Tab-separated table of C-alpha atoms in Angstrom:
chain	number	residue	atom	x	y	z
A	1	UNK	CA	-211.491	32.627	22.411
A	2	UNK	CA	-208.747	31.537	20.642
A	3	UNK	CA	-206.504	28.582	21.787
A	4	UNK	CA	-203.318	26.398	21.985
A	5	UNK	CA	-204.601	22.781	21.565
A	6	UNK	CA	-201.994	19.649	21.640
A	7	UNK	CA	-202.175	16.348	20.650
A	8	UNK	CA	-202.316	13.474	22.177
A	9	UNK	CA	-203.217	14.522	25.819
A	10	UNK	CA	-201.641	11.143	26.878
A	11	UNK	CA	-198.609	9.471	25.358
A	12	UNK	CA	-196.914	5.854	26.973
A	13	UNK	CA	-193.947	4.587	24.875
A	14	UNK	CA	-191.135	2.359	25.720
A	15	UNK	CA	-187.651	3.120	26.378
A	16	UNK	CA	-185.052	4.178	23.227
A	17	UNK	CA	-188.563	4.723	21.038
A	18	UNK	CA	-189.022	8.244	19.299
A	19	UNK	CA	-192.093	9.987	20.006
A	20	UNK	CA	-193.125	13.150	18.552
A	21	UNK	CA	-195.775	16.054	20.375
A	22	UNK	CA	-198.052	18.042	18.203
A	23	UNK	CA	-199.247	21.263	18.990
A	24	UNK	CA	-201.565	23.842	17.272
A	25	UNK	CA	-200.535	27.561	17.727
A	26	UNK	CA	-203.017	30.128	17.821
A	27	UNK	CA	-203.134	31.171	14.265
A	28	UNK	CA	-201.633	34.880	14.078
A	29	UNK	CA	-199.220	34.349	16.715
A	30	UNK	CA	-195.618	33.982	15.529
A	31	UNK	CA	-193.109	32.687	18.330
A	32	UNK	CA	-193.409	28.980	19.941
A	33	UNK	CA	-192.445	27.627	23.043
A	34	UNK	CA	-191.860	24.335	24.413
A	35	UNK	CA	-192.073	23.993	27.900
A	36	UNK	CA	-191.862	20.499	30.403
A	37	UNK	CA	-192.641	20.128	34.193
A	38	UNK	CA	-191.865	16.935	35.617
A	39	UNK	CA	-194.091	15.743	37.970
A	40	UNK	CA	-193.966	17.585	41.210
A	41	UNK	CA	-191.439	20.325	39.905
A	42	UNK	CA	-191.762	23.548	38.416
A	43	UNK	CA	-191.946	24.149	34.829
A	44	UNK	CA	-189.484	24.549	32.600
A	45	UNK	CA	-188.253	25.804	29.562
A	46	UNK	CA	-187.586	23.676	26.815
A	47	UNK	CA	-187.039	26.076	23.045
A	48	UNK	CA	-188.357	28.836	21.350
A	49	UNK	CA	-189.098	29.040	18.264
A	50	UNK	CA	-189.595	32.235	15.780
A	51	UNK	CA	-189.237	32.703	11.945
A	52	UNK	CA	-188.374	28.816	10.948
A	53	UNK	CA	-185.558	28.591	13.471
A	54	UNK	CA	-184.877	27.994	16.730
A	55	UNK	CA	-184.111	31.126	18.549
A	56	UNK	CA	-183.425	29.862	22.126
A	57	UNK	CA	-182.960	26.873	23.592
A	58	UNK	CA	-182.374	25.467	27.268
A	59	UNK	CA	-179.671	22.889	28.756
A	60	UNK	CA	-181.955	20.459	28.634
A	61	UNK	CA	-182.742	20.627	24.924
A	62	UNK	CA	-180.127	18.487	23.579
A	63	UNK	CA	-179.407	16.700	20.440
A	64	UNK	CA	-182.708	14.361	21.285
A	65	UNK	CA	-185.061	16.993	21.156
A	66	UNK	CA	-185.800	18.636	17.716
A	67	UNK	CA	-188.583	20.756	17.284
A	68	UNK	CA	-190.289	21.292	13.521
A	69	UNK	CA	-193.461	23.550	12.043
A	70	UNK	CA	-194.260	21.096	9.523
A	71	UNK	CA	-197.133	23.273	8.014
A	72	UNK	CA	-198.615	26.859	8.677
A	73	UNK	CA	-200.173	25.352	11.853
A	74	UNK	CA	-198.592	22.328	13.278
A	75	UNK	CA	-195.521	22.890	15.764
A	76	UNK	CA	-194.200	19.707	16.919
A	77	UNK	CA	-191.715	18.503	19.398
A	78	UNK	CA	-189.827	15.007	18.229
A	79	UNK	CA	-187.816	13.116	21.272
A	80	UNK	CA	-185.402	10.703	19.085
A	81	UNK	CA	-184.862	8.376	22.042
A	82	UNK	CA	-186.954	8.664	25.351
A	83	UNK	CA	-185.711	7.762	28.511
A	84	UNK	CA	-187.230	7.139	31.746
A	85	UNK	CA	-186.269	10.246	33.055
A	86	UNK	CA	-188.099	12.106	29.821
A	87	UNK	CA	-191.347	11.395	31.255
A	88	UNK	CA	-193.412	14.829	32.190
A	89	UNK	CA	-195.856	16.695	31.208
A	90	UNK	CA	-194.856	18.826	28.122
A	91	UNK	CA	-196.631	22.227	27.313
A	92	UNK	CA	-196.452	24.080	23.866
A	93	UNK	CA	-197.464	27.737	23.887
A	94	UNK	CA	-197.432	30.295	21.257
A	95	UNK	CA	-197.057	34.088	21.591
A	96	UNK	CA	-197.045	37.611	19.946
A	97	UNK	CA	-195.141	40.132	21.069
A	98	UNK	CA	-195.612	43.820	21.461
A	99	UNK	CA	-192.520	45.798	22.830
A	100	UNK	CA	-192.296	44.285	26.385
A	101	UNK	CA	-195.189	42.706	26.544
A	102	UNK	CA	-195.251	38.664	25.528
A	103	UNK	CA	-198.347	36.690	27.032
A	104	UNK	CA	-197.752	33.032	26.282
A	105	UNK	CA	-200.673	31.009	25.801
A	106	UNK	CA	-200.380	27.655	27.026
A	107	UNK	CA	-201.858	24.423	25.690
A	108	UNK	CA	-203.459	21.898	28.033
A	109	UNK	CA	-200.508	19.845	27.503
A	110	UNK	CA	-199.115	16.153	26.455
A	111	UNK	CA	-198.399	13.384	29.363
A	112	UNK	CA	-195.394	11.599	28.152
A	113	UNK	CA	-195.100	8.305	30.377
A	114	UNK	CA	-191.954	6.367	29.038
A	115	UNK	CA	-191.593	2.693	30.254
B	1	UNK	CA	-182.513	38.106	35.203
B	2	UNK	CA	-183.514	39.272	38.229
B	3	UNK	CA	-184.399	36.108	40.903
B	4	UNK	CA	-187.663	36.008	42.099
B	5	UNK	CA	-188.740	35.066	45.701
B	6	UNK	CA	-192.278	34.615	46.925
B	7	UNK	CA	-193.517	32.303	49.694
B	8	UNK	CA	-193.950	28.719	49.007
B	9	UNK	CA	-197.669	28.343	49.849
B	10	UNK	CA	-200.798	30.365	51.268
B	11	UNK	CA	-203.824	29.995	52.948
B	12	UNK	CA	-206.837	31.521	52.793
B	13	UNK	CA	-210.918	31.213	53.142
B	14	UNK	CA	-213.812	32.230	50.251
B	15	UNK	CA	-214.475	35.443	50.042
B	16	UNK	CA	-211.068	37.177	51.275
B	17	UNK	CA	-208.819	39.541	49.385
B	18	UNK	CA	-205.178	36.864	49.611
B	19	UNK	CA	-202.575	39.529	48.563
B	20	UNK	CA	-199.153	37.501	47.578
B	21	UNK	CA	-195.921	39.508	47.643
B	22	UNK	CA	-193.222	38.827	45.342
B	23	UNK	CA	-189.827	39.980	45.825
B	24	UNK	CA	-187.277	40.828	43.129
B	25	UNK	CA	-184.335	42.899	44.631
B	26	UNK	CA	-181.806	42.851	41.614
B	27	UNK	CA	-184.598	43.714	38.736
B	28	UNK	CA	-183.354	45.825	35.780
B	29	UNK	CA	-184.281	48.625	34.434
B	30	UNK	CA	-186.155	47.254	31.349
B	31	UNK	CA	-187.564	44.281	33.388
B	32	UNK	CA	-191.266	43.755	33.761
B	33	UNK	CA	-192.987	41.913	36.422
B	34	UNK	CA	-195.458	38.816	34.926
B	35	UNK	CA	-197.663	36.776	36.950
B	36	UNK	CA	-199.062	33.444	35.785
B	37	UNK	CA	-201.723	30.698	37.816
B	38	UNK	CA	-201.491	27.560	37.213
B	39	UNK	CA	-204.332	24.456	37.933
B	40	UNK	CA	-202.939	21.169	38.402
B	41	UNK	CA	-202.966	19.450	35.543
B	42	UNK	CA	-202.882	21.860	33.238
B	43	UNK	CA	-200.561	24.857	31.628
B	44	UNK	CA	-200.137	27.949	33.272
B	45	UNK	CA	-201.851	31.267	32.562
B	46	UNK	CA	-201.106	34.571	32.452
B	47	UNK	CA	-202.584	36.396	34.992
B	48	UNK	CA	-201.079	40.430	34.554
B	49	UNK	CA	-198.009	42.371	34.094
B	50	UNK	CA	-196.951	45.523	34.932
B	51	UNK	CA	-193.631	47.791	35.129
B	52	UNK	CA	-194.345	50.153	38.373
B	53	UNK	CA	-197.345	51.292	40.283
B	54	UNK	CA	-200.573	49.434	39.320
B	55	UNK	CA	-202.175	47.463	36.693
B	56	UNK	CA	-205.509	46.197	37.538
B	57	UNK	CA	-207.348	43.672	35.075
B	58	UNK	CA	-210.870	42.272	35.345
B	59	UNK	CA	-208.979	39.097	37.540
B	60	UNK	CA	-206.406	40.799	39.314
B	61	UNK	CA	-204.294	43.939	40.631
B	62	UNK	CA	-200.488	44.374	40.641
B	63	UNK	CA	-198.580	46.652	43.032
B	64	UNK	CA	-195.448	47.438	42.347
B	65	UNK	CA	-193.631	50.476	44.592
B	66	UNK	CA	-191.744	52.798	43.070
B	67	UNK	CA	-188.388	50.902	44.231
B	68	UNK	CA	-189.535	47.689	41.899
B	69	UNK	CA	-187.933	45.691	44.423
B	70	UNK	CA	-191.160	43.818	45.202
B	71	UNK	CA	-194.421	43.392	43.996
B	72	UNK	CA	-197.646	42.174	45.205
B	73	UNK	CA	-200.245	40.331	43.053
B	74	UNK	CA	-203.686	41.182	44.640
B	75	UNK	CA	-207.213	39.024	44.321
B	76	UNK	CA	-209.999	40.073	45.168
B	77	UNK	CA	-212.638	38.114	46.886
B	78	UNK	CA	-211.080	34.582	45.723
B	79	UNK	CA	-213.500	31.130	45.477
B	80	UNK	CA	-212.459	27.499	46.011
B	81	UNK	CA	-211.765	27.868	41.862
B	82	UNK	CA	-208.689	30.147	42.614
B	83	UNK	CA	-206.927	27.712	44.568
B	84	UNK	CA	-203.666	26.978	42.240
B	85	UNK	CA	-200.211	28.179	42.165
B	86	UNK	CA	-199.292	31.246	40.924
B	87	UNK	CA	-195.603	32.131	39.522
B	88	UNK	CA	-194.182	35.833	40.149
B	89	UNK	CA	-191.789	36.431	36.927
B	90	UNK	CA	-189.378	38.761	35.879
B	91	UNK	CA	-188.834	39.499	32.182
B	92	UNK	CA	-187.157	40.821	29.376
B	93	UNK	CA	-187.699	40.749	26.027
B	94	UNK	CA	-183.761	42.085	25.463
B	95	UNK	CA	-182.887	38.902	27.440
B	96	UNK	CA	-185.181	36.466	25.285
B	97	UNK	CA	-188.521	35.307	25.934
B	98	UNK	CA	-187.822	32.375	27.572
B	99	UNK	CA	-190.448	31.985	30.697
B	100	UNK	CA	-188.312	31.280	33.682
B	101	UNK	CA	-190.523	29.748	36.493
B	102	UNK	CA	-189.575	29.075	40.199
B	103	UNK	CA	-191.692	26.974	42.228
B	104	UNK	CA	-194.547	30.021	42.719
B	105	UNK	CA	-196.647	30.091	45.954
B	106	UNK	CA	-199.479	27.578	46.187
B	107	UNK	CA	-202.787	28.969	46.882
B	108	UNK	CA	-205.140	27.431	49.084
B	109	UNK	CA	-208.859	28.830	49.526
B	110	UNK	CA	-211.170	26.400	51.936
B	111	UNK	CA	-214.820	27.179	52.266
């Protein structure tokens, strides 16, 4: 069965360093998602991603978060400047979508610890 | 979107059917209902969807009355595995696809 993998599973930086999350869609899906849940807290949306662009994004996507498909498989996730408070676990997922009906597959997900 | 309520956490032994109602009194008309189950550690995953009546998969049955006000994800005969938490979700494609998750209702099954 097809899957959403993501690289690395564990990530510790420092402080005001850029880190960037790598995630492989499932191949014939078309829309990307980027999704955090902090430890203890319920998930939530980051960006979505369709056609090249970025076609929704959430309050807490700011100006450090950019989000790139390098290549017809990567989709990555690039903090510019972590802080402490960026640490979480961060899930891509990929999707494709019939009328109503949009199953998101989600990766395993990256641990971002930042120091 | 319409908010979604559902009870914080549940209880139940191997072997029982553990029936968790959702409730969702402002949903639209082009909303569907979406449950996902999530282990810790890991992402969450769809479980089953449905728009009114029932859906049953090969994990899982949704009930949803003909008011749509509620909805009840039903399993069947649940093992120590099924312990997780599982997210009642209302969506619409017309509003984006943007998963909106609450805190869901954590499943416990003891032997």
């Amino acid at each position: 069965e097809p899957e959403v993998t993501q690289t690395p599973s564990h990530q510790v930086t420092q402080m005001g360093q850029e880190v960037i999350l790598r995630c492989v869609p499932i191949s014939n899906h078309l829309y990307f998602y980027w999704y955090r849940q902090i430890l203890g807290q319920k998930v939530e949306f980051l960006v979505s991603f369709y056609n090249n662009e970025i076609s929704e994004k959430s309050e807490i996507f700011d100006d450090q978060f950019s989000v790139e498909r390098p290549d017809g498989s990567n989709f990555t996730l690039k903090i510019r400047s972590t802080k402490l408070e960026d640490s979480a676990m961060y899930f891509c997922a990929s999707s494709e979508i019939r009328d109503n009906y949009n199953e998101q597959f989600f990766g395993p997900g990256t641990r971002l610890t930042v120091l | 979107l319409a908010k979604t309520t559902q009870p914080i956490s549940m209880d139940s032994y191997e072997g029982q059917e553990v029936n968790i109602t959702c409730s969702h009194n402002n949903i639209a008309t082009n909303d569907y209902i979406t449950w996902y189950q999530q282990f810790p550690s890991q992402g969450p995953r769809f479980i089953i969807q449905g728009y009114k009546t029932k859906v049953t998969n090969e994990v899982a049955s949704l009930f949803i009355p003909a008011d749509r006000k509620s909805s009840t994800l039903s399993l069947p005969r649940v093992s120590l595995s099924d312990t997780a938490v599982y997210y009642c979700l209302v969506v619409n494609s017309n509003s984006g696809y943007a998963l909106n998750f609450g805190k869901g209702t954590s499943l416990l099954v003891t032997p």
